[in-house]
Short mmCIF file of C-alpha atoms in Angstrom, two decimals:
data_model
loop_
_atom_site.label_atom_id
_atom_site.label_comp_id
_atom_site.label_asym_id
_atom_site.label_seq_id
_atom_site.Cartn_x
_atom_site.Cartn_y
_atom_site.Cartn_z
CA MET X 1 2.82 13.22 -15.79
CA PHE X 2 1.88 10.32 -17.64
CA LEU X 3 0.29 7.49 -16.24
CA LYS X 4 2.10 4.50 -18.03
CA HIS X 5 0.32 1.59 -16.32
CA LEU X 6 -2.70 0.64 -14.14
CA HIS X 7 -2.94 -2.78 -12.68
CA LEU X 8 -6.35 -3.63 -11.08
CA GLN X 9 -6.72 -7.20 -8.49
CA GLY X 10 -10.44 -7.40 -6.52
CA PHE X 11 -11.74 -3.72 -7.66
CA ARG X 12 -15.24 -3.36 -8.47
CA ASN X 13 -15.84 -5.61 -11.30
CA TYR X 14 -12.31 -6.49 -12.56
CA PRO X 15 -10.69 -9.48 -10.74
CA ASP X 16 -7.87 -8.69 -11.87
CA GLN X 17 -6.59 -6.44 -15.23
CA ALA X 18 -3.57 -5.21 -16.29
CA LEU X 19 -3.93 -1.54 -18.51
CA ASP X 20 -0.74 -0.18 -20.51
CA PHE X 21 -1.74 3.38 -21.53
CA MET X 22 -0.12 4.40 -25.07
CA ALA X 23 -1.15 7.34 -25.77
CA PRO X 24 -2.15 10.97 -24.51
CA THR X 25 -5.77 10.05 -25.03
CA THR X 26 -7.22 6.69 -24.16
CA ILE X 27 -10.79 5.94 -24.96
CA LEU X 28 -12.43 3.86 -22.82
CA LEU X 29 -16.01 2.32 -25.28
CA GLY X 30 -18.60 -0.01 -24.33
CA ASP X 31 -22.50 -0.12 -22.78
CA ASN X 32 -23.30 1.22 -19.05
CA ALA X 33 -22.49 -0.60 -16.54
CA GLN X 34 -19.42 -2.48 -18.05
CA GLY X 35 -16.84 -1.14 -15.65
CA LYS X 36 -15.55 2.05 -17.25
CA SER X 37 -16.68 4.27 -14.93
CA ASN X 38 -14.82 1.97 -12.55
CA LEU X 39 -11.14 2.65 -13.87
CA LEU X 40 -11.63 6.44 -13.57
CA GLU X 41 -12.58 5.81 -10.08
CA ALA X 42 -9.53 3.30 -9.30
CA VAL X 43 -7.33 6.30 -10.60
CA LEU X 44 -8.85 9.10 -8.46
CA LEU X 45 -8.71 6.59 -5.37
CA LEU X 46 -5.22 6.63 -5.77
CA ALA X 47 -4.94 10.15 -6.94
CA HIS X 48 -7.34 11.59 -3.86
CA LEU X 49 -7.34 8.46 -1.78
CA GLN X 50 -11.31 8.80 -1.93
CA SER X 51 -14.32 7.94 -4.43
CA PRO X 52 -16.66 9.93 -5.83
CA ARG X 53 -19.32 7.42 -5.78
CA ALA X 54 -18.42 5.31 -2.84
CA GLY X 55 -18.45 5.83 0.83
CA ARG X 56 -16.88 2.87 2.65
CA ASP X 57 -14.10 1.01 0.95
CA GLN X 58 -16.15 -2.35 1.45
CA GLU X 59 -18.10 -1.13 -1.55
CA LEU X 60 -15.29 -0.90 -3.61
CA ILE X 61 -14.09 -4.71 -2.96
CA GLN X 62 -15.24 -7.29 -5.57
CA GLN X 63 -17.77 -9.30 -4.13
CA GLY X 64 -16.65 -12.86 -2.01
CA ALA X 65 -13.10 -11.15 -2.00
CA GLU X 66 -11.16 -10.15 1.46
CA TRP X 67 -9.42 -7.30 -0.58
CA ALA X 68 -8.50 -4.91 -3.77
CA VAL X 69 -5.29 -3.54 -4.76
CA LEU X 70 -4.78 -0.85 -7.02
CA ARG X 71 -0.85 -0.02 -8.26
CA ALA X 72 -0.51 2.60 -10.97
CA THR X 73 3.14 3.55 -12.66
CA LEU X 74 3.44 7.61 -13.26
CA ASP X 75 5.96 9.00 -15.70
CA ARG X 76 7.07 12.40 -13.64
CA GLN X 77 9.56 14.27 -13.18
CA PRO X 78 12.02 14.04 -11.76
CA GLU X 79 11.78 10.15 -11.90
CA PRO X 80 8.73 7.52 -12.13
CA ILE X 81 7.10 6.98 -9.39
CA ASP X 82 4.68 3.87 -8.23
CA LEU X 83 1.72 3.95 -6.20
CA GLY X 84 -0.16 0.68 -4.52
CA LEU X 85 -3.09 0.87 -2.36
CA THR X 86 -4.87 -1.93 -0.75
CA LEU X 87 -8.46 -1.81 0.08
CA ARG X 88 -10.05 -4.73 3.20
CA GLN X 89 -13.03 -5.89 4.09
CA ASN X 90 -12.20 -4.24 7.93
CA GLY X 91 -11.64 -0.71 6.16
CA ARG X 92 -7.85 -0.83 6.91
CA ARG X 93 -5.58 0.02 4.34
CA SER X 94 -1.84 -0.05 3.05
CA MET X 95 -0.15 2.41 1.04
CA SER X 96 3.31 2.68 -0.73
CA ARG X 97 5.25 4.62 -2.97
CA ASN X 98 8.16 3.22 -5.04
CA HIS X 99 7.51 -0.39 -3.31
CA GLN X 100 7.78 0.87 0.42
CA PRO X 101 5.39 1.24 2.73
CA VAL X 102 3.95 5.02 3.51
CA ARG X 103 2.00 5.27 6.55
CA ARG X 104 0.58 8.75 6.56
CA GLN X 105 -1.79 9.84 4.07
CA ILE X 106 0.20 13.03 3.53
CA ASP X 107 2.81 11.44 2.01
CA PHE X 108 0.64 9.54 -0.51
CA LEU X 109 -0.75 12.25 -1.97
CA GLY X 110 -0.09 14.89 -4.29
CA HIS X 111 1.88 12.56 -6.17
CA LEU X 112 -0.92 12.20 -8.57
CA ASN X 113 -2.51 14.93 -9.81
CA THR X 114 -6.42 14.61 -11.92
CA VAL X 115 -8.72 16.97 -13.07
CA PHE X 116 -12.20 15.02 -12.99
CA PHE X 117 -15.19 15.91 -15.18
CA SER X 118 -18.83 14.45 -15.23
CA CYS X 119 -22.02 14.92 -15.71
CA LEU X 120 -22.61 14.52 -11.92
CA ASP X 121 -20.33 18.03 -12.14
CA LEU X 122 -23.47 20.57 -13.11
CA ASP X 123 -24.11 19.81 -9.93
CA LEU X 124 -21.44 22.42 -8.94
CA VAL X 125 -23.92 24.95 -10.22
CA ARG X 126 -27.49 24.04 -9.81
CA GLY X 127 -26.88 22.05 -6.50
CA GLY X 128 -26.34 23.14 -3.05
CA PRO X 129 -23.34 24.45 -1.51
CA ALA X 130 -21.79 21.11 -0.26
CA GLY X 131 -21.00 20.66 -3.63
CA ARG X 132 -18.97 23.19 -4.63
CA ARG X 133 -17.15 23.61 -1.12
CA ASP X 134 -16.23 19.80 -1.99
CA TRP X 135 -14.42 20.74 -5.29
CA LEU X 136 -12.80 23.84 -3.54
CA ASP X 137 -11.42 21.07 -1.20
CA GLY X 138 -10.73 18.78 -3.95
CA ILE X 139 -8.50 21.60 -5.23
CA LEU X 140 -6.28 22.35 -2.64
CA ARG X 141 -5.62 19.05 -1.31
CA GLN X 142 -3.91 18.37 -4.97
CA LEU X 143 -1.94 21.74 -4.74
CA GLU X 144 -1.17 21.81 -0.66
CA PRO X 145 -1.12 17.79 0.84
CA ILE X 146 -1.25 18.95 4.09
CA TYR X 147 -4.63 20.36 3.50
CA HIS X 148 -6.61 16.89 3.61
CA ASN X 149 -4.96 17.10 7.56
CA LEU X 150 -6.53 20.18 8.00
CA LEU X 151 -9.95 19.48 6.98
CA GLN X 152 -9.71 15.90 8.55
CA ASP X 153 -8.67 18.50 11.88
CA TYR X 154 -11.68 20.46 11.56
CA GLN X 155 -13.88 18.06 10.89
CA GLN X 156 -12.77 16.53 14.13
CA ALA X 157 -13.64 19.59 16.19
CA LEU X 158 -17.19 19.90 14.40
CA ARG X 159 -18.05 16.41 15.23
CA GLN X 160 -16.67 16.99 18.71
CA ARG X 161 -18.70 20.60 19.03
CA ASN X 162 -21.89 18.96 17.52
CA ALA X 163 -21.58 16.12 20.00
CA LEU X 164 -21.31 18.47 23.02
CA LEU X 165 -24.07 20.95 21.80
CA ARG X 166 -26.71 17.88 21.51
CA ALA X 167 -25.52 16.52 25.16
CA GLU X 168 -28.18 17.52 27.75
CA VAL X 169 -26.06 19.95 29.83
CA VAL X 170 -23.16 21.83 28.32
CA ASP X 171 -19.85 22.60 30.12
CA PRO X 172 -19.07 25.46 28.64
CA GLU X 173 -15.23 25.30 29.88
CA VAL X 174 -15.25 21.89 27.20
CA LEU X 175 -17.59 24.34 24.84
CA GLN X 176 -14.69 26.76 25.11
CA LEU X 177 -12.18 24.53 24.07
CA TRP X 178 -13.84 23.43 21.19
CA ASN X 179 -14.59 26.58 20.20
CA GLY X 180 -10.60 27.65 20.00
CA GLN X 181 -10.71 24.34 18.06
CA LEU X 182 -13.33 25.26 15.33
CA VAL X 183 -11.13 29.11 15.32
CA GLN X 184 -7.99 28.16 14.75
CA THR X 185 -8.26 24.69 11.88
CA GLY X 186 -11.29 26.63 10.29
CA THR X 187 -9.17 29.68 10.17
CA ARG X 188 -6.53 28.02 8.36
CA LEU X 189 -9.31 26.59 5.87
CA MET X 190 -10.82 29.45 5.06
CA ARG X 191 -7.85 31.55 4.00
CA ARG X 192 -6.31 28.44 1.75
CA ARG X 193 -10.11 28.83 0.39
CA TRP X 194 -9.91 32.31 -0.40
CA ARG X 195 -6.65 32.33 -1.61
CA LEU X 196 -7.31 29.31 -4.49
CA LEU X 197 -10.36 31.25 -5.83
CA HIS X 198 -8.14 34.40 -6.07
CA ARG X 199 -6.14 32.97 -8.11
CA LEU X 200 -8.69 30.58 -10.27
CA ALA X 201 -11.92 32.95 -10.35
CA PRO X 202 -10.00 34.72 -12.76
CA LEU X 203 -8.62 31.77 -14.71
CA ALA X 204 -12.73 30.94 -15.21
CA ALA X 205 -13.85 34.08 -16.24
CA LEU X 206 -11.32 33.79 -18.94
CA TRP X 207 -12.60 30.61 -20.44
CA HIS X 208 -16.09 31.53 -19.67
CA SER X 209 -15.68 34.98 -22.18
CA ARG X 210 -14.03 32.35 -24.47
CA LEU X 211 -16.49 29.47 -24.59
CA SER X 212 -19.62 31.90 -24.40
CA GLN X 213 -17.76 34.35 -27.22
CA THR X 214 -17.61 36.86 -25.04
CA GLN X 215 -21.44 36.97 -24.84
CA GLU X 216 -21.87 36.07 -20.76
CA THR X 217 -19.70 37.46 -18.15
CA LEU X 218 -18.62 34.81 -15.12
CA GLU X 219 -18.14 36.05 -11.53
CA ILE X 220 -17.22 33.70 -8.53
CA THR X 221 -17.69 35.23 -5.24
CA TYR X 222 -16.24 33.69 -1.78
CA ALA X 223 -19.55 33.97 0.47
CA PRO X 224 -18.57 32.33 3.89
CA SER X 225 -20.20 31.69 7.01
CA VAL X 226 -17.92 34.21 9.03
CA PRO X 227 -17.61 37.17 7.28
CA THR X 228 -15.03 39.34 6.47
CA SER X 229 -12.91 41.49 4.10
CA SER X 230 -9.63 40.01 4.64
CA ASP X 231 -7.61 37.07 4.60
CA GLU X 232 -5.83 38.00 6.82
CA PRO X 233 -5.34 35.79 9.93
CA GLU X 234 -6.48 38.49 12.89
CA ALA X 235 -9.39 39.50 10.67
CA ILE X 236 -10.31 36.06 10.30
CA VAL X 237 -10.13 35.25 13.89
CA ALA X 238 -11.70 38.15 15.43
CA ALA X 239 -15.16 37.87 13.37
CA PHE X 240 -14.94 33.91 13.59
CA TRP X 241 -15.38 34.87 17.43
CA ALA X 242 -18.09 37.50 17.16
CA LYS X 243 -19.97 35.19 15.29
CA LEU X 244 -20.03 32.13 17.14
CA GLU X 245 -21.00 34.72 20.81
CA ALA X 246 -23.46 35.39 18.21
CA ARG X 247 -24.99 32.50 17.16
CA ALA X 248 -24.00 30.90 21.02
CA GLU X 249 -28.09 30.53 21.76
CA VAL X 250 -29.53 29.63 18.64
CA GLU X 251 -26.54 26.79 18.04
CA ARG X 252 -27.47 25.46 21.55
CA HIS X 253 -31.26 25.45 20.69
CA GLN X 254 -30.68 23.64 17.08
CA ALA X 255 -28.04 21.04 18.82
CA THR X 256 -25.42 22.00 15.89
CA THR X 257 -22.80 24.37 14.78
CA LEU X 258 -24.24 27.12 12.19
CA VAL X 259 -20.70 29.00 12.19
CA GLY X 260 -17.86 27.83 10.45
CA PRO X 261 -16.36 26.67 6.71
CA HIS X 262 -18.64 23.53 6.46
CA ARG X 263 -21.16 26.86 6.00
CA ASP X 264 -18.98 28.38 3.35
CA GLU X 265 -21.19 28.81 -0.35
CA VAL X 266 -19.16 30.03 -3.23
CA VAL X 267 -21.52 32.08 -5.37
CA LEU X 268 -21.72 31.13 -9.42
CA ALA X 269 -23.25 34.69 -11.20
CA LEU X 270 -23.96 35.60 -14.73
CA ASN X 271 -24.00 38.98 -15.86
CA GLN X 272 -24.57 39.86 -12.35
CA THR X 273 -27.54 36.79 -11.78
CA PRO X 274 -27.09 33.86 -9.80
CA ALA X 275 -26.10 31.23 -12.47
CA ARG X 276 -28.15 28.26 -9.71
CA GLN X 277 -31.58 30.34 -10.39
CA TYR X 278 -31.45 31.64 -13.48
CA GLY X 279 -28.68 30.12 -15.77
CA SER X 280 -30.28 27.88 -18.44
CA GLN X 281 -28.94 24.37 -18.98
CA GLY X 282 -26.93 25.59 -22.29
CA GLN X 283 -25.41 28.37 -19.60
CA GLN X 284 -24.57 25.99 -17.03
CA ARG X 285 -22.55 23.37 -19.06
CA THR X 286 -20.88 26.29 -20.78
CA LEU X 287 -20.22 27.41 -16.96
CA VAL X 288 -19.09 24.29 -15.31
CA LEU X 289 -16.82 23.62 -18.69
CA ALA X 290 -15.14 26.75 -17.58
CA LEU X 291 -14.46 25.41 -13.89
CA LYS X 292 -13.16 22.91 -14.74
CA LEU X 293 -10.57 24.25 -17.56
CA ALA X 294 -9.85 26.90 -15.32
CA GLU X 295 -9.25 23.89 -13.04
CA LEU X 296 -7.10 22.10 -15.20
CA HIS X 297 -5.02 24.87 -16.25
CA LEU X 298 -4.05 26.30 -12.74
CA LEU X 299 -3.10 22.95 -11.36
CA GLU X 300 -0.42 22.76 -14.29
CA ALA X 301 0.79 26.61 -13.21
CA VAL X 302 1.14 26.17 -9.92
CA LEU X 303 2.32 22.52 -9.68
CA GLY X 304 4.47 22.61 -12.84
CA GLU X 305 3.10 19.76 -14.80
CA THR X 306 0.36 18.73 -16.35
CA PRO X 307 -2.36 16.80 -14.55
CA ILE X 308 -4.31 14.03 -16.04
CA LEU X 309 -7.89 14.58 -16.99
CA LEU X 310 -10.41 12.13 -16.32
CA LEU X 311 -13.78 12.64 -18.75
CA ASP X 312 -16.58 10.28 -17.54
CA ASP X 313 -19.57 10.13 -19.94
CA VAL X 314 -19.29 13.86 -20.05
CA LEU X 315 -19.50 14.59 -23.81
CA ALA X 316 -23.43 13.04 -23.84
CA GLU X 317 -23.58 15.93 -21.74
CA LEU X 318 -22.70 18.71 -24.08
CA ASP X 319 -23.50 19.87 -27.45
CA LEU X 320 -21.27 20.03 -30.47
CA LYS X 321 -20.20 23.19 -30.10
CA ARG X 322 -18.51 22.92 -26.97
CA GLN X 323 -17.63 19.22 -27.32
CA HIS X 324 -15.25 21.11 -30.54
CA GLN X 325 -14.05 23.02 -27.64
CA LEU X 326 -13.08 21.25 -25.12
CA LEU X 327 -11.60 18.40 -27.44
CA ALA X 328 -9.55 21.53 -29.20
CA VAL X 329 -8.56 22.30 -25.91
CA ILE X 330 -6.65 18.87 -25.27
CA GLN X 331 -5.74 17.42 -28.41
CA ASP X 332 -2.01 16.14 -27.17
CA ARG X 333 -1.58 18.72 -23.97
CA PHE X 334 -2.67 16.74 -21.23
CA GLN X 335 -3.56 13.11 -21.04
CA THR X 336 -6.81 12.33 -21.05
CA LEU X 337 -8.92 9.25 -20.57
CA ILE X 338 -12.54 9.61 -21.58
CA THR X 339 -15.61 6.96 -20.84
CA THR X 340 -18.10 6.92 -23.92
CA THR X 341 -20.76 4.61 -25.53
CA HIS X 342 -20.14 5.51 -28.49
CA LEU X 343 -17.34 7.00 -31.26
CA GLY X 344 -20.10 8.99 -33.28
CA LEU X 345 -19.51 12.25 -31.10
CA PHE X 346 -15.55 12.28 -32.11
CA ASP X 347 -13.94 13.24 -34.87
CA PRO X 348 -12.81 10.24 -37.36
CA GLN X 349 -8.72 12.02 -37.23
CA TRP X 350 -8.89 12.95 -34.05
CA LEU X 351 -9.39 9.24 -33.17
CA CYS X 352 -6.72 8.23 -35.19
CA SER X 353 -4.26 9.22 -32.91
CA THR X 354 -6.34 7.62 -30.05
CA GLN X 355 -6.01 4.64 -27.66
CA ILE X 356 -9.64 3.05 -28.15
CA LEU X 357 -9.84 0.50 -25.49
CA GLU X 358 -13.67 -1.79 -25.60
CA VAL X 359 -14.98 -2.49 -22.15
CA SER X 360 -16.97 -5.97 -21.78
CA GLN X 361 -18.21 -7.24 -17.75
CA GLY X 362 -14.64 -6.22 -16.20
CA ARG X 363 -12.24 -6.93 -19.57
CA LEU X 364 -10.34 -4.48 -21.40
CA ARG X 365 -9.63 -5.66 -25.29
CA PRO X 366 -8.14 -3.24 -27.84
CA SER X 367 -11.13 -1.97 -30.21
CA VAL X 368 -11.52 -3.43 -33.54
CA THR X 369 -14.41 -0.56 -34.54
CA PRO X 370 -13.47 1.06 -37.81
CA VAL X 371 -12.70 4.59 -37.42
CA LEU X 372 -12.93 5.75 -40.62
CA GLY X 373 -15.88 7.00 -41.66
CA LEU X 374 -18.00 6.89 -38.30
CA GLU X 375 -21.16 8.48 -38.46
#
């Protein structure tokens, strides 16, 4: 997979910008707040229909504009694909594939696959469980676009059930109905998360062993809020109903749902010690890098094509050794878009085969910065 062309109109600080990608690696160079990350955000929107930085489409549309248009051309097998996304101030979206309207999100997803790595991803280790759940869900959306619909169905059942628990009088028959919806959709989510970690954990452990030079052992454990020793649907369903019954009084008292995959945890441990509590900053950075490399290679193995790697100012968060390890893995194998404020972190010889674009106030131009002799 190769992203050949990107065209933004009215998006963030880009009134009208077209961009052709000419090399496996593109570096977006510029000061902070010039629009480098906005370009990566546009690619993520076309890939996932979600932004890592904005909750509403209005935040993505240029001030004073009524709409924003994002278009991309992908070179992939068996034929190239054109994707289009229009955002509007009223919140309505329009999607297209090969210039034909697409009505269902599931038919738009899965054509552009990415792995996104930013300095905020350190929160995968030191942050709360929600960030780790979102990470799993993001991978699953790419592996199985239908997961997007399953997650929406679960969240809808969860909202309805929570609204019922907040009511002054809870109708037991209606509650039982939403219990059934929660169990049905929640079981499907849990099984997919379980299977994903079964494949992802060994890859992450292998990469972590390489990055740490076998000094540490990484273990990733799925800890669902519904305890079960099996990923068989019958076992999960039975455990789910039993946990709902056991927590029924507490849920009514707290007026919220305490059971289900929205309460799951992913436990990361180094040498059998929780990384969140005891891992040093260097250990945490190594762990996150291992997770991202595992994600990159799992997507490639399952989908049969290399995903696009997006690195948002992440090299500054890694020491020199980890920078070299990451760049060595990338080389020319994965198309990579990198944002940075300076080129001093890169090997000059490596930069010779890289497309470098300077970003300033929402405008792009080829870099005139000399590559050789950089300090």
